[in-house]
Amino acid sequence: TKVAAQDMTVYAKWGYTVKFENTDLEDQVLEYVHVLPTIAKEGHVFGGWFDNAEFAGEAITKVTQNATIYAKWTVNKYEVTYVNADLVKETLDYGTTLPTPTKVGYTFAGWFNNPELTGEAINKVGAANLTVYAKWDINSYTVKFENCD
């Protein structure tokens, strides 16, 4: 404890400790009746803040006491169209790993976002509808003939 050597005015700062779960936000001390922020996460829709991990009840918009609050997220779905592979168009969640097709006599060499098959291969669903082109490397085999007189 420190004792003041002269007259001074002191101010108290009141607030609540809030622990944020399911988000990158750091725990914070928020001022009395603080309105909670709306946050964003790529490939997801923010569904509000909840005072429980099961997201039961109504979303909350402010805190009035020390609390642990949970961000609710709904993953977005995107349409993926496959070209040069025996796969049908499908709807997948953001971040889903793309399938690995097979083709007799070839080795699958990746999915690309252009018919020239250039640039980096794509292996997951991003935050938009997607058309991907399969790249195939032809297999080579060594054939040895014996007793062929």
Tab-separated table of C-alpha atoms in Angstrom:
chain	number	residue	atom	x	y	z
A	1	THR	CA	0.000	0.000	0.000
A	2	LYS	CA	1.275	3.469	-0.834
A	3	VAL	CA	0.458	6.600	1.162
A	4	ALA	CA	-0.048	9.862	-0.701
A	5	ALA	CA	2.385	12.623	0.332
A	6	GLN	CA	0.022	15.334	-0.851
A	7	ASP	CA	-3.633	15.866	-1.676
A	8	MET	CA	-4.746	14.150	-4.859
A	9	THR	CA	-7.897	13.115	-6.677
A	10	VAL	CA	-8.251	9.443	-7.466
A	11	TYR	CA	-10.687	7.832	-9.855
A	12	ALA	CA	-12.051	4.324	-9.747
A	13	LYS	CA	-12.500	2.422	-12.975
A	14	TRP	CA	-15.368	-0.031	-12.814
A	15	GLY	CA	-15.747	-2.894	-15.157
A	16	TYR	CA	-16.272	-6.569	-15.661
A	17	THR	CA	-13.790	-9.224	-16.644
A	18	VAL	CA	-15.014	-10.925	-19.806
A	19	LYS	CA	-13.479	-14.115	-21.132
A	20	PHE	CA	-14.126	-14.657	-24.860
A	21	GLU	CA	-14.392	-18.255	-26.151
A	22	ASN	CA	-14.459	-19.527	-29.794
A	23	THR	CA	-12.704	-16.385	-31.021
A	24	ASP	CA	-9.280	-14.758	-31.254
A	25	LEU	CA	-10.318	-11.905	-28.937
A	26	GLU	CA	-8.230	-11.512	-25.787
A	27	ASP	CA	-9.959	-11.553	-22.404
A	28	GLN	CA	-10.839	-7.982	-21.434
A	29	VAL	CA	-12.067	-5.777	-18.631
A	30	LEU	CA	-15.081	-4.026	-20.111
A	31	GLU	CA	-16.826	-0.976	-18.759
A	32	TYR	CA	-20.165	-1.285	-17.011
A	33	VAL	CA	-22.990	-2.369	-19.383
A	34	HIS	CA	-20.602	-2.731	-22.305
A	35	VAL	CA	-22.124	-3.549	-25.694
A	36	LEU	CA	-20.370	-6.591	-27.124
A	37	PRO	CA	-18.602	-6.361	-30.490
A	38	THR	CA	-19.738	-7.974	-33.713
A	39	ILE	CA	-16.838	-10.029	-35.034
A	40	ALA	CA	-15.951	-11.723	-38.314
A	41	LYS	CA	-14.297	-14.997	-39.283
A	42	GLU	CA	-13.559	-15.982	-42.883
A	43	GLY	CA	-15.960	-18.568	-44.254
A	44	HIS	CA	-18.394	-18.237	-41.343
A	45	VAL	CA	-21.422	-16.220	-40.225
A	46	PHE	CA	-21.317	-14.766	-36.714
A	47	GLY	CA	-24.407	-15.942	-34.825
A	48	GLY	CA	-24.001	-13.816	-31.712
A	49	TRP	CA	-22.610	-14.084	-28.198
A	50	PHE	CA	-23.968	-16.617	-25.720
A	51	ASP	CA	-23.402	-17.145	-22.019
A	52	ASN	CA	-23.159	-20.918	-22.459
A	53	ALA	CA	-21.156	-23.291	-24.662
A	54	GLU	CA	-24.328	-25.012	-25.925
A	55	PHE	CA	-25.643	-21.708	-27.374
A	56	ALA	CA	-28.959	-22.263	-25.603
A	57	GLY	CA	-31.388	-19.374	-25.159
A	58	GLU	CA	-31.133	-15.938	-26.661
A	59	ALA	CA	-27.923	-14.298	-27.825
A	60	ILE	CA	-26.644	-11.588	-25.490
A	61	THR	CA	-25.559	-8.119	-26.612
A	62	LYS	CA	-24.012	-6.681	-23.435
A	63	VAL	CA	-22.403	-7.758	-20.192
A	64	THR	CA	-23.412	-6.578	-16.743
A	65	GLN	CA	-21.158	-8.830	-14.636
A	66	ASN	CA	-17.981	-10.899	-14.877
A	67	ALA	CA	-18.653	-13.510	-17.544
A	68	THR	CA	-17.360	-16.094	-19.963
A	69	ILE	CA	-19.100	-15.641	-23.290
A	70	TYR	CA	-19.080	-17.825	-26.389
A	71	ALA	CA	-19.060	-16.783	-30.046
A	72	LYS	CA	-21.452	-18.837	-32.154
A	73	TRP	CA	-20.369	-19.541	-35.728
A	74	THR	CA	-22.163	-21.118	-38.664
A	75	VAL	CA	-19.860	-22.363	-41.401
A	76	ASN	CA	-20.658	-21.158	-44.936
A	77	LYS	CA	-21.252	-23.664	-47.722
A	78	TYR	CA	-19.902	-23.255	-51.237
A	79	GLU	CA	-20.581	-24.968	-54.559
A	80	VAL	CA	-17.613	-26.843	-56.034
A	81	THR	CA	-17.567	-27.817	-59.722
A	82	TYR	CA	-15.025	-30.416	-60.818
A	83	VAL	CA	-13.549	-30.434	-64.340
A	84	ASN	CA	-11.571	-33.299	-65.894
A	85	ALA	CA	-12.506	-35.717	-63.108
A	86	ASP	CA	-15.294	-38.203	-62.655
A	87	LEU	CA	-16.934	-36.230	-59.824
A	88	VAL	CA	-20.262	-34.399	-59.666
A	89	LYS	CA	-20.783	-30.804	-58.572
A	90	GLU	CA	-21.344	-30.635	-54.823
A	91	THR	CA	-21.817	-28.205	-51.965
A	92	LEU	CA	-19.123	-28.305	-49.278
A	93	ASP	CA	-18.366	-26.440	-46.060
A	94	TYR	CA	-15.700	-23.749	-46.004
A	95	GLY	CA	-12.322	-25.323	-45.192
A	96	THR	CA	-13.276	-28.833	-46.337
A	97	THR	CA	-10.441	-30.764	-47.989
A	98	LEU	CA	-11.187	-31.439	-51.652
A	99	PRO	CA	-11.474	-35.107	-52.662
A	100	THR	CA	-8.684	-37.032	-54.365
A	101	PRO	CA	-10.057	-38.600	-57.560
A	102	THR	CA	-8.647	-41.638	-59.315
A	103	LYS	CA	-8.143	-42.417	-62.982
A	104	VAL	CA	-6.765	-45.680	-64.365
A	105	GLY	CA	-3.257	-45.195	-65.769
A	106	TYR	CA	-2.759	-41.775	-64.154
A	107	THR	CA	-1.652	-40.234	-60.866
A	108	PHE	CA	-3.669	-37.300	-59.568
A	109	ALA	CA	-1.399	-34.206	-59.377
A	110	GLY	CA	-3.773	-31.706	-57.754
A	111	TRP	CA	-6.671	-29.308	-58.254
A	112	PHE	CA	-6.137	-25.969	-59.961
A	113	ASN	CA	-8.386	-22.949	-60.441
A	114	ASN	CA	-7.616	-22.604	-64.172
A	115	PRO	CA	-7.700	-24.910	-67.221
A	116	GLU	CA	-3.993	-24.262	-67.873
A	117	LEU	CA	-3.281	-26.017	-64.544
A	118	THR	CA	-0.856	-23.289	-63.470
A	119	GLY	CA	-0.163	-21.651	-60.128
A	120	GLU	CA	-0.499	-23.332	-56.772
A	121	ALA	CA	-2.656	-26.398	-56.312
A	122	ILE	CA	-5.840	-25.949	-54.280
A	123	ASN	CA	-6.684	-28.509	-51.632
A	124	LYS	CA	-9.436	-26.866	-49.555
A	125	VAL	CA	-12.709	-25.040	-50.145
A	126	GLY	CA	-12.168	-21.293	-49.805
A	127	ALA	CA	-14.662	-18.525	-49.122
A	128	ALA	CA	-16.366	-18.566	-52.541
A	129	ASN	CA	-17.957	-20.924	-55.061
A	130	LEU	CA	-15.220	-22.751	-56.899
A	131	THR	CA	-14.481	-24.481	-60.202
A	132	VAL	CA	-11.433	-26.740	-59.997
A	133	TYR	CA	-9.546	-28.540	-62.756
A	134	ALA	CA	-7.893	-31.907	-62.153
A	135	LYS	CA	-4.274	-32.314	-63.213
A	136	TRP	CA	-3.158	-35.826	-64.136
A	137	ASP	CA	0.316	-37.240	-64.619
A	138	ILE	CA	0.414	-40.283	-66.885
A	139	ASN	CA	1.891	-43.354	-65.235
A	140	SER	CA	4.824	-45.034	-66.932
A	141	TYR	CA	5.534	-48.714	-66.702
A	142	THR	CA	8.515	-50.873	-67.555
A	143	VAL	CA	7.631	-53.985	-69.483
A	144	LYS	CA	10.173	-56.762	-69.656
A	145	PHE	CA	9.651	-59.528	-72.196
A	146	GLU	CA	11.216	-62.893	-71.470
A	147	ASN	CA	11.512	-65.947	-73.717
A	148	CYS	CA	10.313	-64.160	-76.825
A	149	ASP	CA	12.147	-66.227	-79.472
